[in-house]
GROMACS .gro file of C-alpha atoms in nm:
model
  257
    1UNK     CA    1  -0.245  -3.220   2.666
    2UNK     CA    2  -0.323  -2.935   2.425
    3UNK     CA    3  -0.541  -3.031   2.128
    4UNK     CA    4  -0.611  -2.854   1.798
    5UNK     CA    5  -0.924  -2.870   1.583
    6UNK     CA    6  -0.964  -2.664   1.267
    7UNK     CA    7  -1.330  -2.563   1.268
    8UNK     CA    8  -1.288  -2.403   0.925
    9UNK     CA    9  -1.008  -2.242   0.731
   10UNK     CA   10  -0.980  -2.059   0.401
   11UNK     CA   11  -1.025  -1.730   0.221
   12UNK     CA   12  -1.382  -1.678   0.348
   13UNK     CA   13  -1.348  -1.755   0.717
   14UNK     CA   14  -1.107  -1.893   0.974
   15UNK     CA   15  -1.151  -2.037   1.321
   16UNK     CA   16  -0.941  -2.291   1.510
   17UNK     CA   17  -1.024  -2.452   1.843
   18UNK     CA   18  -0.747  -2.505   2.099
   19UNK     CA   19  -0.834  -2.722   2.399
   20UNK     CA   20  -0.655  -2.825   2.715
   21UNK     CA   21  -0.778  -3.015   3.015
   22UNK     CA   22  -0.924  -2.698   3.162
   23UNK     CA   23  -1.006  -2.447   2.887
   24UNK     CA   24  -1.126  -2.390   2.533
   25UNK     CA   25  -0.968  -2.115   2.320
   26UNK     CA   26  -1.065  -1.997   1.973
   27UNK     CA   27  -0.811  -1.856   1.731
   28UNK     CA   28  -1.007  -1.600   1.529
   29UNK     CA   29  -1.379  -1.581   1.462
   30UNK     CA   30  -1.437  -1.561   1.089
   31UNK     CA   31  -1.757  -1.617   0.888
   32UNK     CA   32  -2.069  -1.525   1.089
   33UNK     CA   33  -2.182  -1.588   1.444
   34UNK     CA   34  -2.447  -1.840   1.334
   35UNK     CA   35  -2.192  -2.034   1.128
   36UNK     CA   36  -1.943  -2.033   1.413
   37UNK     CA   37  -2.206  -2.158   1.658
   38UNK     CA   38  -2.294  -2.439   1.419
   39UNK     CA   39  -1.934  -2.555   1.389
   40UNK     CA   40  -1.885  -2.531   1.765
   41UNK     CA   41  -2.196  -2.746   1.812
   42UNK     CA   42  -2.047  -3.005   1.576
   43UNK     CA   43  -1.753  -3.022   1.821
   44UNK     CA   44  -1.990  -3.058   2.118
   45UNK     CA   45  -1.948  -2.698   2.240
   46UNK     CA   46  -2.149  -2.379   2.280
   47UNK     CA   47  -2.018  -2.020   2.292
   48UNK     CA   48  -2.045  -2.030   2.673
   49UNK     CA   49  -1.782  -2.306   2.676
   50UNK     CA   50  -1.520  -2.077   2.519
   51UNK     CA   51  -1.281  -1.922   2.771
   52UNK     CA   52  -1.106  -1.682   2.531
   53UNK     CA   53  -1.073  -1.578   2.168
   54UNK     CA   54  -0.730  -1.476   2.041
   55UNK     CA   55  -0.723  -1.271   1.723
   56UNK     CA   56  -0.447  -1.296   1.465
   57UNK     CA   57  -0.536  -0.972   1.283
   58UNK     CA   58  -0.828  -0.755   1.178
   59UNK     CA   59  -0.908  -0.884   0.828
   60UNK     CA   60  -1.271  -0.985   0.780
   61UNK     CA   61  -1.208  -1.355   0.726
   62UNK     CA   62  -1.068  -1.363   1.081
   63UNK     CA   63  -1.308  -1.135   1.272
   64UNK     CA   64  -1.637  -1.156   1.079
   65UNK     CA   65  -1.831  -1.315   1.366
   66UNK     CA   66  -1.676  -1.110   1.645
   67UNK     CA   67  -1.923  -0.821   1.663
   68UNK     CA   68  -2.230  -1.040   1.706
   69UNK     CA   69  -2.038  -1.279   1.932
   70UNK     CA   70  -1.973  -0.994   2.176
   71UNK     CA   71  -2.342  -0.897   2.172
   72UNK     CA   72  -2.427  -1.239   2.312
   73UNK     CA   73  -2.122  -1.338   2.517
   74UNK     CA   74  -1.873  -1.179   2.755
   75UNK     CA   75  -1.583  -1.394   2.639
   76UNK     CA   76  -1.243  -1.223   2.682
   77UNK     CA   77  -1.097  -1.133   2.342
   78UNK     CA   78  -0.723  -1.094   2.307
   79UNK     CA   79  -0.531  -0.904   2.041
   80UNK     CA   80  -0.186  -0.753   2.023
   81UNK     CA   81  -0.186  -0.395   2.153
   82UNK     CA   82  -0.106  -0.260   1.804
   83UNK     CA   83  -0.381  -0.468   1.640
   84UNK     CA   84  -0.647  -0.416   1.908
   85UNK     CA   85  -0.762  -0.067   1.797
   86UNK     CA   86  -0.821  -0.193   1.441
   87UNK     CA   87  -1.025  -0.489   1.571
   88UNK     CA   88  -1.228  -0.265   1.801
   89UNK     CA   89  -1.298  -0.017   1.523
   90UNK     CA   90  -1.389  -0.282   1.266
   91UNK     CA   91  -1.611  -0.483   1.501
   92UNK     CA   92  -1.762  -0.201   1.705
   93UNK     CA   93  -1.635  -0.332   2.037
   94UNK     CA   94  -1.430  -0.159   2.305
   95UNK     CA   95  -1.295  -0.407   2.557
   96UNK     CA   96  -1.020  -0.600   2.379
   97UNK     CA   97  -0.758  -0.748   2.613
   98UNK     CA   98  -0.432  -0.603   2.485
   99UNK     CA   99  -0.102  -0.787   2.509
  100UNK     CA  100   0.255  -0.732   2.402
  101UNK     CA  101   0.406  -1.029   2.583
  102UNK     CA  102   0.320  -1.390   2.659
  103UNK     CA  103   0.002  -1.442   2.860
  104UNK     CA  104  -0.204  -1.728   3.004
  105UNK     CA  105  -0.559  -1.849   2.958
  106UNK     CA  106  -0.640  -2.102   3.229
  107UNK     CA  107  -0.369  -2.365   3.226
  108UNK     CA  108  -0.243  -2.266   2.879
  109UNK     CA  109   0.051  -2.034   2.816
  110UNK     CA  110   0.012  -1.833   2.495
  111UNK     CA  111   0.317  -1.711   2.303
  112UNK     CA  112   0.306  -1.516   1.979
  113UNK     CA  113   0.517  -1.420   1.682
  114UNK     CA  114   0.474  -1.125   1.449
  115UNK     CA  115   0.399  -1.219   1.088
  116UNK     CA  116   0.466  -0.990   0.792
  117UNK     CA  117   0.110  -1.009   0.656
  118UNK     CA  118  -0.037  -0.674   0.550
  119UNK     CA  119  -0.240  -0.596   0.860
  120UNK     CA  120  -0.186  -0.350   1.144
  121UNK     CA  121  -0.014  -0.632   1.334
  122UNK     CA  122  -0.054  -1.001   1.250
  123UNK     CA  123   0.022  -1.274   1.504
  124UNK     CA  124   0.093  -1.643   1.490
  125UNK     CA  125   0.029  -1.828   1.815
  126UNK     CA  126   0.184  -2.104   2.022
  127UNK     CA  127   0.003  -2.279   2.309
  128UNK     CA  128   0.151  -2.493   2.587
  129UNK     CA  129   0.023  -2.659   2.902
  130UNK     CA  130   0.367  -2.783   3.004
  131UNK     CA  131   0.321  -3.122   2.836
  132UNK     CA  132   0.314  -3.030   2.469
  133UNK     CA  133   0.329  -2.724   2.244
  134UNK     CA  134   0.084  -2.653   1.962
  135UNK     CA  135   0.113  -2.370   1.707
  136UNK     CA  136  -0.110  -2.209   1.448
  137UNK     CA  137   0.046  -1.960   1.208
  138UNK     CA  138  -0.152  -1.844   0.904
  139UNK     CA  139  -0.132  -1.526   0.694
  140UNK     CA  140   0.244  -1.550   0.721
  141UNK     CA  141   0.386  -1.366   0.422
  142UNK     CA  142   0.739  -1.499   0.445
  143UNK     CA  143   0.927  -1.770   0.633
  144UNK     CA  144   1.200  -1.635   0.859
  145UNK     CA  145   1.455  -1.802   1.083
  146UNK     CA  146   1.260  -1.660   1.377
  147UNK     CA  147   0.945  -1.837   1.255
  148UNK     CA  148   1.132  -2.165   1.210
  149UNK     CA  149   1.264  -2.141   1.567
  150UNK     CA  150   0.918  -2.052   1.695
  151UNK     CA  151   0.769  -2.367   1.542
  152UNK     CA  152   1.054  -2.612   1.600
  153UNK     CA  153   0.953  -2.717   1.956
  154UNK     CA  154   0.590  -2.784   1.858
  155UNK     CA  155   0.434  -3.128   1.832
  156UNK     CA  156   0.139  -2.994   1.629
  157UNK     CA  157   0.183  -2.719   1.369
  158UNK     CA  158  -0.095  -2.559   1.167
  159UNK     CA  159   0.058  -2.353   0.886
  160UNK     CA  160  -0.086  -2.187   0.580
  161UNK     CA  161  -0.037  -2.336   0.236
  162UNK     CA  162  -0.233  -2.068   0.060
  163UNK     CA  163  -0.169  -2.086  -0.311
  164UNK     CA  164  -0.008  -2.266  -0.600
  165UNK     CA  165   0.216  -2.009  -0.765
  166UNK     CA  166   0.132  -2.121  -1.119
  167UNK     CA  167  -0.244  -2.119  -1.056
  168UNK     CA  168  -0.218  -1.772  -0.905
  169UNK     CA  169  -0.007  -1.618  -1.182
  170UNK     CA  170  -0.221  -1.771  -1.457
  171UNK     CA  171  -0.550  -1.696  -1.281
  172UNK     CA  172  -0.802  -1.415  -1.312
  173UNK     CA  173  -0.703  -1.206  -1.011
  174UNK     CA  174  -0.602  -0.846  -1.091
  175UNK     CA  175  -0.228  -0.796  -1.125
  176UNK     CA  176  -0.200  -0.588  -0.806
  177UNK     CA  177  -0.378  -0.854  -0.601
  178UNK     CA  178  -0.153  -1.124  -0.741
  179UNK     CA  179   0.151  -0.918  -0.647
  180UNK     CA  180   0.015  -0.864  -0.296
  181UNK     CA  181  -0.041  -1.236  -0.240
  182UNK     CA  182   0.303  -1.325  -0.377
  183UNK     CA  183   0.481  -1.057  -0.174
  184UNK     CA  184   0.636  -1.089   0.171
  185UNK     CA  185   0.321  -0.922   0.305
  186UNK     CA  186   0.084  -1.175   0.148
  187UNK     CA  187   0.058  -1.551   0.189
  188UNK     CA  188   0.282  -1.856   0.173
  189UNK     CA  189   0.272  -2.067  -0.142
  190UNK     CA  190   0.265  -2.446  -0.138
  191UNK     CA  191   0.632  -2.445  -0.229
  192UNK     CA  192   0.732  -2.213   0.054
  193UNK     CA  193   0.531  -2.416   0.303
  194UNK     CA  194   0.688  -2.741   0.184
  195UNK     CA  195   1.034  -2.593   0.236
  196UNK     CA  196   0.935  -2.494   0.590
  197UNK     CA  197   0.793  -2.839   0.660
  198UNK     CA  198   1.120  -2.997   0.549
  199UNK     CA  199   1.297  -2.803   0.825
  200UNK     CA  200   1.028  -2.877   1.084
  201UNK     CA  201   1.067  -3.249   1.022
  202UNK     CA  202   1.400  -3.218   1.205
  203UNK     CA  203   1.215  -3.094   1.514
  204UNK     CA  204   0.945  -3.231   1.744
  205UNK     CA  205   0.653  -3.216   1.503
  206UNK     CA  206   0.426  -3.518   1.475
  207UNK     CA  207   0.121  -3.355   1.313
  208UNK     CA  208   0.115  -3.087   1.042
  209UNK     CA  209  -0.206  -2.916   0.930
  210UNK     CA  210  -0.214  -2.728   0.598
  211UNK     CA  211  -0.448  -2.432   0.637
  212UNK     CA  212  -0.584  -2.119   0.466
  213UNK     CA  213  -0.592  -2.301   0.129
  214UNK     CA  214  -0.725  -2.071  -0.143
  215UNK     CA  215  -1.036  -2.184  -0.327
  216UNK     CA  216  -0.936  -1.990  -0.639
  217UNK     CA  217  -0.559  -2.035  -0.653
  218UNK     CA  218  -0.501  -2.379  -0.504
  219UNK     CA  219  -0.645  -2.723  -0.455
  220UNK     CA  220  -0.625  -2.960  -0.161
  221UNK     CA  221  -0.448  -3.210  -0.385
  222UNK     CA  222  -0.179  -2.963  -0.494
  223UNK     CA  223  -0.114  -2.844  -0.139
  224UNK     CA  224  -0.088  -3.199  -0.007
  225UNK     CA  225   0.134  -3.318  -0.292
  226UNK     CA  226   0.377  -3.029  -0.251
  227UNK     CA  227   0.401  -3.086   0.123
  228UNK     CA  228   0.468  -3.454   0.061
  229UNK     CA  229   0.787  -3.355  -0.122
  230UNK     CA  230   0.930  -3.249   0.214
  231UNK     CA  231   0.865  -3.598   0.353
  232UNK     CA  232   1.027  -3.756   0.049
  233UNK     CA  233   1.332  -3.531   0.074
  234UNK     CA  234   1.375  -3.634   0.438
  235UNK     CA  235   1.304  -4.003   0.370
  236UNK     CA  236   1.020  -3.990   0.619
  237UNK     CA  237   0.706  -4.195   0.565
  238UNK     CA  238   0.399  -3.976   0.610
  239UNK     CA  239   0.155  -4.125   0.858
  240UNK     CA  240   0.413  -4.327   1.047
  241UNK     CA  241   0.583  -4.080   1.281
  242UNK     CA  242   0.449  -3.757   1.133
  243UNK     CA  243   0.099  -3.710   0.993
  244UNK     CA  244  -0.016  -3.454   0.737
  245UNK     CA  245  -0.368  -3.306   0.751
  246UNK     CA  246  -0.578  -3.055   0.557
  247UNK     CA  247  -0.783  -2.778   0.718
  248UNK     CA  248  -1.090  -2.723   0.503
  249UNK     CA  249  -1.313  -2.424   0.441
  250UNK     CA  250  -1.648  -2.594   0.487
  251UNK     CA  251  -1.570  -2.901   0.697
  252UNK     CA  252  -1.449  -2.931   1.054
  253UNK     CA  253  -1.119  -3.111   1.084
  254UNK     CA  254  -1.057  -3.394   1.325
  255UNK     CA  255  -0.921  -3.316   1.669
  256UNK     CA  256  -0.545  -3.364   1.682
  257UNK     CA  257  -0.375  -3.433   2.012
   0.00000   0.00000   0.00000
């Protein structure tokens, strides 16, 4: 059984723990090494318990702890072959495990999908041990049919619900930054995520985690309420067969399995 725990998620730092019966995998290593160690400890783990780190892309909120992590640990770090040079350059490391196809960590098969976020190459990930499939896809940019198909078999889906479009357009961000976030190379809005959730509710999903929620252009309440519209449109009672969760910036989420 593959389990997912959001250690923290948001504009300042991102890290998600994936666990099976035989291994522990981190998606990204944002914030700082000391912060990451503290959140791991809150989950009963130390860095030596981590079997691999898979990187989505090279932006600081996803790799901020990686340089110091590698100074203290020999954990294998995986990144797509196009993204790996950017991660190595940014973090001052030289031994990234490059991939351009599915790979395995212990008993877990790892699949990936390319996202249109404005990085050298941004990945969403899917993890399976043969019993269930868990996905985490943040920094998406735009929902495609390929993404929908990638997520449809999953029982647990962590997906970004980054911003409320009205808060963003009325907010204080510079115009160019607003346009970047709203573009197909930026982030998904609450509305876009809700539309995706409505389609996923026809699949195997039983737990949905809203992640990468902006502190400046969103609220937990707005993200949750917009996602709930998908449940209403499908006449599905949230919490009965499918549960909706929030991944928070400064609080570890509960372990979902």
